[in-house]
PDB file of C-alpha atoms in Angstrom:
ATOM      1  CA  GLY A 132     105.046  77.254  55.939  1.00  0.00           C
ATOM      2  CA  ASN A 133     104.155  78.179  52.378  1.00  0.00           C
ATOM      3  CA  VAL A 134     100.493  79.141  51.976  1.00  0.00           C
ATOM      4  CA  VAL A 135     100.075  77.102  48.767  1.00  0.00           C
ATOM      5  CA  THR A 136     101.213  73.972  50.615  1.00  0.00           C
ATOM      6  CA  MET A 137      98.677  74.588  53.374  1.00  0.00           C
ATOM      7  CA  LEU A 138      95.841  74.694  50.842  1.00  0.00           C
ATOM      8  CA  GLY A 139      96.865  71.513  49.079  1.00  0.00           C
ATOM      9  CA  ASP A 140      95.232  68.841  51.268  1.00  0.00           C
ATOM     10  CA  SER A 141      92.853  66.978  48.919  1.00  0.00           C
ATOM     11  CA  SER A 142      91.024  65.311  51.823  1.00  0.00           C
ATOM     12  CA  LEU A 143      89.347  68.578  52.814  1.00  0.00           C
ATOM     13  CA  THR A 144      85.940  69.660  51.504  1.00  0.00           C
ATOM     14  CA  GLU A 145      85.641  72.417  48.918  1.00  0.00           C
ATOM     15  CA  ASP A 146      83.726  74.726  51.285  1.00  0.00           C
ATOM     16  CA  PHE A 147      86.310  74.246  54.016  1.00  0.00           C
ATOM     17  CA  LEU A 148      89.159  74.941  51.612  1.00  0.00           C
ATOM     18  CA  LEU A 149      87.476  78.107  50.354  1.00  0.00           C
ATOM     19  CA  ARG A 150      86.949  79.366  53.907  1.00  0.00           C
ATOM     20  CA  ARG A 151      90.527  78.518  54.785  1.00  0.00           C
ATOM     21  CA  GLN A 152      91.807  80.296  51.673  1.00  0.00           C
ATOM     22  CA  VAL A 153      89.996  83.500  52.650  1.00  0.00           C
ATOM     23  CA  LEU A 154      91.478  83.227  56.137  1.00  0.00           C
ATOM     24  CA  LEU A 155      95.003  82.612  54.927  1.00  0.00           C
ATOM     25  CA  GLU A 156      94.964  85.283  52.241  1.00  0.00           C
ATOM     26  CA  SER A 157      94.034  87.831  54.899  1.00  0.00           C
ATOM     27  CA  PHE A 158      97.274  87.181  56.760  1.00  0.00           C
ATOM     28  CA  ILE A 159      99.869  86.561  54.048  1.00  0.00           C
ATOM     29  CA  SER A 160     103.076  88.511  54.569  1.00  0.00           C
ATOM     30  CA  LEU A 161     104.385  89.680  51.192  1.00  0.00           C
ATOM     31  CA  PRO A 162     106.729  89.246  49.384  1.00  0.00           C
ATOM     32  CA  ASN A 163     107.763  85.899  50.964  1.00  0.00           C
ATOM     33  CA  ASN A 164     104.244  84.392  50.859  1.00  0.00           C
ATOM     34  CA  THR A 165     104.268  83.294  54.494  1.00  0.00           C
ATOM     35  CA  LEU A 166     101.804  83.991  57.289  1.00  0.00           C
ATOM     36  CA  CYS A 167     102.223  87.025  59.529  1.00  0.00           C
ATOM     37  CA  SER A 168     103.669  86.203  62.931  1.00  0.00           C
ATOM     38  CA  HIS A 169     101.133  88.467  64.695  1.00  0.00           C
ATOM     39  CA  ILE A 170      97.462  88.301  63.732  1.00  0.00           C
ATOM     40  CA  ASP A 171      94.500  90.516  64.641  1.00  0.00           C
ATOM     41  CA  LEU A 172      91.378  88.348  64.387  1.00  0.00           C
ATOM     42  CA  ARG A 173      89.194  91.175  65.660  1.00  0.00           C
ATOM     43  CA  GLN A 174      90.088  93.244  62.604  1.00  0.00           C
ATOM     44  CA  PHE A 175      89.623  90.188  60.410  1.00  0.00           C
ATOM     45  CA  GLY A 176      86.076  89.775  61.742  1.00  0.00           C
ATOM     46  CA  ILE A 177      85.311  93.419  61.008  1.00  0.00           C
ATOM     47  CA  SER A 178      86.704  93.160  57.471  1.00  0.00           C
ATOM     48  CA  ILE A 179      84.613  90.089  56.551  1.00  0.00           C
ATOM     49  CA  GLY A 180      81.516  91.362  58.372  1.00  0.00           C
ATOM     50  CA  SER A 181      81.196  88.257  60.498  1.00  0.00           C
ATOM     51  CA  ALA A 182      81.833  87.388  64.138  1.00  0.00           C
ATOM     52  CA  VAL A 183      84.989  85.476  65.005  1.00  0.00           C
ATOM     53  CA  THR A 184      84.155  82.031  66.383  1.00  0.00           C
ATOM     54  CA  ASN A 185      85.962  79.055  67.884  1.00  0.00           C
ATOM     55  CA  ALA A 186      85.960  77.469  64.423  1.00  0.00           C
ATOM     56  CA  ILE A 187      88.026  80.331  63.000  1.00  0.00           C
ATOM     57  CA  VAL A 188      90.486  80.131  65.900  1.00  0.00           C
ATOM     58  CA  GLN A 189      90.751  76.371  65.360  1.00  0.00           C
ATOM     59  CA  GLU A 190      91.396  76.768  61.622  1.00  0.00           C
ATOM     60  CA  LEU A 191      94.014  79.448  62.163  1.00  0.00           C
ATOM     61  CA  SER A 192      95.849  77.550  64.882  1.00  0.00           C
ATOM     62  CA  GLY A 193      95.838  74.378  62.784  1.00  0.00           C
ATOM     63  CA  VAL A 194      97.581  76.000  59.809  1.00  0.00           C
ATOM     64  CA  HIS A 195      99.816  78.422  61.731  1.00  0.00           C
ATOM     65  CA  PRO A 196     101.670  76.627  64.543  1.00  0.00           C
ATOM     66  CA  LYS A 197     104.432  79.273  64.470  1.00  0.00           C
ATOM     67  CA  LEU A 198     102.007  82.053  65.456  1.00  0.00           C
ATOM     68  CA  LEU A 199     103.642  84.462  67.929  1.00  0.00           C
ATOM     69  CA  GLY A 200     100.885  86.984  68.628  1.00  0.00           C
ATOM     70  CA  LEU A 201      97.086  86.856  68.491  1.00  0.00           C
ATOM     71  CA  ASP A 202      94.572  89.628  69.181  1.00  0.00           C
ATOM     72  CA  LEU A 203      91.023  88.441  69.944  1.00  0.00           C
ATOM     73  CA  THR A 204      89.751  91.715  71.425  1.00  0.00           C
ATOM     74  CA  ASP A 205      85.944  91.655  71.801  1.00  0.00           C
ATOM     75  CA  CYS A 206      85.615  88.288  70.058  1.00  0.00           C
ATOM     76  CA  SER A 207      82.940  87.337  72.546  1.00  0.00           C
ATOM     77  CA  LEU A 208      81.941  84.092  70.812  1.00  0.00           C
ATOM     78  CA  VAL A 209      85.378  82.596  71.463  1.00  0.00           C
ATOM     79  CA  THR A 210      85.341  80.272  74.466  1.00  0.00           C
ATOM     80  CA  ASP A 211      87.570  77.733  76.219  1.00  0.00           C
ATOM     81  CA  VAL A 212      87.279  75.581  73.085  1.00  0.00           C
ATOM     82  CA  GLY A 213      89.286  78.173  71.162  1.00  0.00           C
ATOM     83  CA  MET A 214      91.875  78.279  73.940  1.00  0.00           C
ATOM     84  CA  TRP A 215      92.225  74.511  73.755  1.00  0.00           C
ATOM     85  CA  ALA A 216      92.896  74.749  70.010  1.00  0.00           C
ATOM     86  CA  LEU A 217      95.616  77.345  70.585  1.00  0.00           C
ATOM     87  CA  SER A 218      97.219  75.242  73.304  1.00  0.00           C
ATOM     88  CA  ARG A 219      97.228  72.209  71.041  1.00  0.00           C
ATOM     89  CA  HIS A 220      98.930  73.861  68.064  1.00  0.00           C
ATOM     90  CA  CYS A 221     100.442  77.293  68.856  1.00  0.00           C
ATOM     91  CA  LEU A 222     103.156  76.463  71.359  1.00  0.00           C
ATOM     92  CA  HIS A 223     105.299  79.486  70.458  1.00  0.00           C
ATOM     93  CA  LEU A 224     102.739  82.151  71.389  1.00  0.00           C
ATOM     94  CA  GLU A 225     104.311  85.184  73.035  1.00  0.00           C
ATOM     95  CA  LYS A 226     101.394  87.625  73.114  1.00  0.00           C
ATOM     96  CA  LEU A 227      97.720  86.793  73.585  1.00  0.00           C
ATOM     97  CA  ILE A 228      95.057  89.506  73.786  1.00  0.00           C
ATOM     98  CA  LEU A 229      91.717  88.154  75.062  1.00  0.00           C
ATOM     99  CA  LYS A 230      90.226  91.497  76.106  1.00  0.00           C
ATOM    100  CA  GLY A 231      86.442  91.257  76.182  1.00  0.00           C
ATOM    101  CA  CYS A 232      86.329  87.479  75.568  1.00  0.00           C
ATOM    102  CA  ASP A 233      83.868  87.171  78.410  1.00  0.00           C
ATOM    103  CA  LYS A 234      83.112  83.456  78.059  1.00  0.00           C
ATOM    104  CA  ILE A 235      86.647  82.303  78.807  1.00  0.00           C
ATOM    105  CA  THR A 236      87.159  80.589  82.180  1.00  0.00           C
ATOM    106  CA  ASN A 237      89.984  79.069  84.173  1.00  0.00           C
ATOM    107  CA  VAL A 238      89.551  75.860  82.126  1.00  0.00           C
ATOM    108  CA  GLY A 239      90.720  77.532  78.924  1.00  0.00           C
ATOM    109  CA  ILE A 240      93.496  79.403  80.692  1.00  0.00           C
ATOM    110  CA  ARG A 241      94.690  76.133  82.262  1.00  0.00           C
ATOM    111  CA  SER A 242      95.064  74.490  78.856  1.00  0.00           C
ATOM    112  CA  LEU A 243      97.141  77.455  77.658  1.00  0.00           C
ATOM    113  CA  SER A 244      99.259  77.599  80.811  1.00  0.00           C
ATOM    114  CA  LEU A 245     100.306  73.968  80.526  1.00  0.00           C
ATOM    115  CA  ARG A 246     101.597  74.140  76.946  1.00  0.00           C
ATOM    116  CA  CYS A 247     102.202  77.700  75.713  1.00  0.00           C
ATOM    117  CA  SER A 248     105.252  78.234  77.883  1.00  0.00           C
ATOM    118  CA  ALA A 249     106.771  81.069  75.810  1.00  0.00           C
ATOM    119  CA  LEU A 250     103.993  83.562  76.643  1.00  0.00           C
ATOM    120  CA  LEU A 251     105.189  87.052  77.600  1.00  0.00           C
ATOM    121  CA  VAL A 252     101.969  89.121  77.486  1.00  0.00           C
ATOM    122  CA  LEU A 253      98.454  88.060  78.524  1.00  0.00           C
ATOM    123  CA  ASP A 254      95.480  90.436  78.432  1.00  0.00           C
ATOM    124  CA  LEU A 255      92.329  89.186  80.185  1.00  0.00           C
ATOM    125  CA  SER A 256      90.727  92.596  80.662  1.00  0.00           C
ATOM    126  CA  TYR A 257      86.922  92.552  80.721  1.00  0.00           C
ATOM    127  CA  CYS A 258      86.888  88.756  80.935  1.00  0.00           C
ATOM    128  CA  TYR A 259      84.247  88.681  83.620  1.00  0.00           C
ATOM    129  CA  LEU A 260      84.578  84.959  84.425  1.00  0.00           C
ATOM    130  CA  VAL A 261      88.246  85.343  85.349  1.00  0.00           C
ATOM    131  CA  ASP A 262      88.527  84.863  89.106  1.00  0.00           C
ATOM    132  CA  ASP A 263      90.965  83.904  91.854  1.00  0.00           C
ATOM    133  CA  LEU A 264      91.093  80.316  90.615  1.00  0.00           C
ATOM    134  CA  THR A 265      92.171  81.600  87.209  1.00  0.00           C
ATOM    135  CA  LEU A 266      95.037  83.517  88.809  1.00  0.00           C
ATOM    136  CA  THR A 267      96.041  80.429  90.765  1.00  0.00           C
ATOM    137  CA  VAL A 268      96.157  78.522  87.477  1.00  0.00           C
ATOM    138  CA  ILE A 269      98.355  81.227  85.929  1.00  0.00           C
ATOM    139  CA  ALA A 270     100.650  81.200  88.953  1.00  0.00           C
ATOM    140  CA  GLY A 271     101.143  77.440  88.799  1.00  0.00           C
ATOM    141  CA  GLY A 272     101.430  76.937  85.032  1.00  0.00           C
ATOM    142  CA  SER A 273     104.459  76.860  82.746  1.00  0.00           C
ATOM    143  CA  TRP A 274     104.573  80.624  82.151  1.00  0.00           C
ATOM    144  CA  GLN A 275     107.985  81.293  83.657  1.00  0.00           C
ATOM    145  CA  PHE A 276     108.679  84.232  81.322  1.00  0.00           C
ATOM    146  CA  LEU A 277     105.383  86.109  81.680  1.00  0.00           C
ATOM    147  CA  GLN A 278     106.111  89.852  81.774  1.00  0.00           C
ATOM    148  CA  GLU A 279     102.690  91.501  81.489  1.00  0.00           C
ATOM    149  CA  ILE A 280      99.249  90.569  82.700  1.00  0.00           C
ATOM    150  CA  HIS A 281      96.223  92.809  82.226  1.00  0.00           C
ATOM    151  CA  LEU A 282      93.173  92.158  84.423  1.00  0.00           C
ATOM    152  CA  ARG A 283      91.275  95.407  83.953  1.00  0.00           C
ATOM    153  CA  ASN A 284      87.685  95.148  85.216  1.00  0.00           C
ATOM    154  CA  CYS A 285      87.983  91.465  86.122  1.00  0.00           C
ATOM    155  CA  THR A 286      85.558  92.059  88.976  1.00  0.00           C
ATOM    156  CA  LYS A 287      85.821  88.559  90.502  1.00  0.00           C
ATOM    157  CA  VAL A 288      89.538  88.939  91.232  1.00  0.00           C
ATOM    158  CA  SER A 289      90.418  89.543  94.902  1.00  0.00           C
ATOM    159  CA  ASP A 290      93.469  89.666  97.157  1.00  0.00           C
ATOM    160  CA  ASN A 291      93.605  85.879  97.383  1.00  0.00           C
ATOM    161  CA  GLY A 292      94.131  85.463  93.657  1.00  0.00           C
ATOM    162  CA  LEU A 293      96.465  88.436  93.449  1.00  0.00           C
ATOM    163  CA  ALA A 294      98.617  86.955  96.213  1.00  0.00           C
ATOM    164  CA  GLN A 295      98.842  83.640  94.350  1.00  0.00           C
ATOM    165  CA  LEU A 296      99.764  85.418  91.136  1.00  0.00           C
ATOM    166  CA  ALA A 297     102.486  87.487  92.799  1.00  0.00           C
ATOM    167  CA  HIS A 298     103.912  84.415  94.487  1.00  0.00           C
ATOM    168  CA  GLY A 299     104.082  82.408  91.257  1.00  0.00           C
ATOM    169  CA  GLN A 300     105.055  84.982  88.610  1.00  0.00           C
ATOM    170  CA  ALA A 301     108.201  86.691  89.836  1.00  0.00           C
ATOM    171  CA  ASN A 302     109.195  88.005  86.392  1.00  0.00           C
ATOM    172  CA  LEU A 303     106.171  90.271  85.936  1.00  0.00           C
ATOM    173  CA  GLN A 304     107.044  93.802  84.835  1.00  0.00           C
ATOM    174  CA  LEU A 305     103.488  95.094  84.335  1.00  0.00           C
ATOM    175  CA  LEU A 306     100.350  94.282  86.312  1.00  0.00           C
ATOM    176  CA  ASP A 307      97.024  95.995  85.643  1.00  0.00           C
ATOM    177  CA  VAL A 308      94.135  95.426  88.076  1.00  0.00           C
ATOM    178  CA  THR A 309      92.318  98.668  87.278  1.00  0.00           C
ATOM    179  CA  GLY A 310      88.653  98.465  88.204  1.00  0.00           C
ATOM    180  CA  CYS A 311      88.963  95.323  90.327  1.00  0.00           C
ATOM    181  CA  PRO A 312      86.852  96.332  93.350  1.00  0.00           C
ATOM    182  CA  ASN A 313      87.802  93.387  95.577  1.00  0.00           C
ATOM    183  CA  VAL A 314      91.543  94.105  95.573  1.00  0.00           C
ATOM    184  CA  GLY A 315      92.254  95.249  99.117  1.00  0.00           C
ATOM    185  CA  GLU A 316      89.281  93.315 100.510  1.00  0.00           C
ATOM    186  CA  TYR A 317      91.435  91.291 102.891  1.00  0.00           C
ATOM    187  CA  GLY A 318      93.653  93.964 104.396  1.00  0.00           C
ATOM    188  CA  ASP A 319      96.028  94.478 101.474  1.00  0.00           C
ATOM    189  CA  ARG A 320      97.283  90.886 101.496  1.00  0.00           C
ATOM    190  CA  GLY A 321      97.674  90.929  97.710  1.00  0.00           C
ATOM    191  CA  LEU A 322      99.720  94.124  97.771  1.00  0.00           C
ATOM    192  CA  ARG A 323     102.014  92.711 100.457  1.00  0.00           C
ATOM    193  CA  GLU A 324     102.764  89.737  98.221  1.00  0.00           C
ATOM    194  CA  ILE A 325     103.394  92.074  95.279  1.00  0.00           C
ATOM    195  CA  GLY A 326     105.900  94.041  97.385  1.00  0.00           C
ATOM    196  CA  GLY A 327     107.617  90.876  98.538  1.00  0.00           C
ATOM    197  CA  ASN A 328     107.765  88.964  95.267  1.00  0.00           C
ATOM    198  CA  LEU A 329     107.424  91.131  92.154  1.00  0.00           C
ATOM    199  CA  LEU A 330     110.816  92.773  92.412  1.00  0.00           C
ATOM    200  CA  LYS A 331     111.057  93.346  88.631  1.00  0.00           C
ATOM    201  CA  LEU A 332     107.739  95.209  88.457  1.00  0.00           C
ATOM    202  CA  LYS A 333     107.888  98.498  86.521  1.00  0.00           C
ATOM    203  CA  GLU A 334     104.181  99.328  86.113  1.00  0.00           C
ATOM    204  CA  LEU A 335     101.332  98.731  88.547  1.00  0.00           C
ATOM    205  CA  HIS A 336      97.836  99.972  87.746  1.00  0.00           C
ATOM    206  CA  LEU A 337      95.450 100.040  90.713  1.00  0.00           C
ATOM    207  CA  ALA A 338      92.986 102.732  89.631  1.00  0.00           C
ATOM    208  CA  ASP A 339      89.463 102.326  91.064  1.00  0.00           C
ATOM    209  CA  ALA A 340      90.556  99.529  93.408  1.00  0.00           C
ATOM    210  CA  ARG A 341      88.692 101.422  96.111  1.00  0.00           C
ATOM    211  CA  ARG A 342      89.525  99.250  99.126  1.00  0.00           C
ATOM    212  CA  ILE A 343      93.266  99.849  98.960  1.00  0.00           C
ATOM    213  CA  GLU A 344      94.741 101.808 101.877  1.00  0.00           C
ATOM    214  CA  ASP A 345      98.056 103.460 102.681  1.00  0.00           C
ATOM    215  CA  SER A 346      99.417 100.315 104.346  1.00  0.00           C
ATOM    216  CA  GLY A 347      99.097  98.415 101.069  1.00  0.00           C
ATOM    217  CA  ILE A 348     100.951 101.087  99.135  1.00  0.00           C
ATOM    218  CA  MET A 349     103.717 101.016 101.741  1.00  0.00           C
ATOM    219  CA  SER A 350     103.958  97.244 101.313  1.00  0.00           C
ATOM    220  CA  ILE A 351     104.542  97.677  97.597  1.00  0.00           C
ATOM    221  CA  THR A 352     107.321 100.200  98.058  1.00  0.00           C
ATOM    222  CA  MET A 353     108.969  98.811 101.197  1.00  0.00           C
ATOM    223  CA  GLY A 354     108.494  95.071 100.756  1.00  0.00           C
ATOM    224  CA  ALA A 355     106.576  92.544 102.814  1.00  0.00           C
ATOM    225  CA  GLY A 356     104.702  89.343 102.094  1.00  0.00           C
ATOM    226  CA  SER A 357     105.940  85.755 102.272  1.00  0.00           C
ATOM    227  CA  SER A 358     109.066  86.127 100.162  1.00  0.00           C
ATOM    228  CA  ALA A 359     112.504  86.033 101.734  1.00  0.00           C
ATOM    229  CA  ASN A 360     113.629  88.566  99.118  1.00  0.00           C
ATOM    230  CA  GLY A 361     111.991  91.550 100.801  1.00  0.00           C
ATOM    231  CA  GLY A 362     112.939  94.929  99.468  1.00  0.00           C
ATOM    232  CA  GLY A 363     109.811  96.093  97.652  1.00  0.00           C
ATOM    233  CA  CYS A 364     109.217  97.035  94.014  1.00  0.00           C
ATOM    234  CA  ARG A 365     112.215  99.304  93.642  1.00  0.00           C
ATOM    235  CA  LEU A 366     112.126  99.292  89.836  1.00  0.00           C
ATOM    236  CA  LEU A 367     108.575 100.666  89.818  1.00  0.00           C
ATOM    237  CA  GLU A 368     108.210 103.572  87.379  1.00  0.00           C
ATOM    238  CA  VAL A 369     104.423 103.850  86.992  1.00  0.00           C
ATOM    239  CA  LEU A 370     101.852 103.520  89.790  1.00  0.00           C
ATOM    240  CA  THR A 371      98.257 104.578  89.080  1.00  0.00           C
ATOM    241  CA  LEU A 372      95.956 105.160  92.056  1.00  0.00           C
ATOM    242  CA  SER A 373      93.150 107.342  90.696  1.00  0.00           C
ATOM    243  CA  GLY A 374      89.856 106.492  92.376  1.00  0.00           C
ATOM    244  CA  CYS A 375      91.539 104.821  95.374  1.00  0.00           C
ATOM    245  CA  GLU A 376      89.673 106.910  97.903  1.00  0.00           C
ATOM    246  CA  ASN A 377      91.280 105.411 101.016  1.00  0.00           C
ATOM    247  CA  VAL A 378      94.814 106.263  99.945  1.00  0.00           C
ATOM    248  CA  SER A 379      96.036 109.577 101.319  1.00  0.00           C
ATOM    249  CA  LYS A 380      97.512 112.181  99.008  1.00  0.00           C
ATOM    250  CA  LYS A 381     100.683 112.683 100.964  1.00  0.00           C
TER     251      LYS A 381
END
């Protein structure tokens, strides 16, 4: 909506209105005086010299329900409370970057997964509380169009969670589990489910997943797992395996 209209609520305090005005003016798209569809709150925090908090996420989501993309990279004060605010107001979100938001848990992701059904890209890299339960939540939520999920250095993720994710998110085109040391812990179960279910996958990043072996790589390319589809990831264009010491170089 029009920015002037958003500032016109007389019931709000003067301090709140001033803070909101600074926020809104940072994201006005000229010349039509509307808010940008994609917003980088990390850069906003740098520009105002202050850390981004849940309160800022709440204010933004309240005035910008048509938000399509949000970057919260390294906004480490943002927690599940901020995710709840987004899930309450921003139902059209397509891209959400939470890289380095290390206080976010499966609770916040659950609130998003139940309401923000349009999401295409989710980046949870360096979110150290993300675990197998989080991936189970993602697999069972409303994200039927999810195309990319980034889990770089989510060290609590294992084959169990990866298997759930692969079973529930068949439209994934990019999956990044770089630096997840427990992938391959249970005999490549997760990779078998990827090969059997993620038939649209184009990029798979497994670098430094040191427990992966040749059998898991074969499962990705040839197909296995619980799916009746079989066939393997035949659309795969990018496969990164650097640091996977148990994979042969043949």
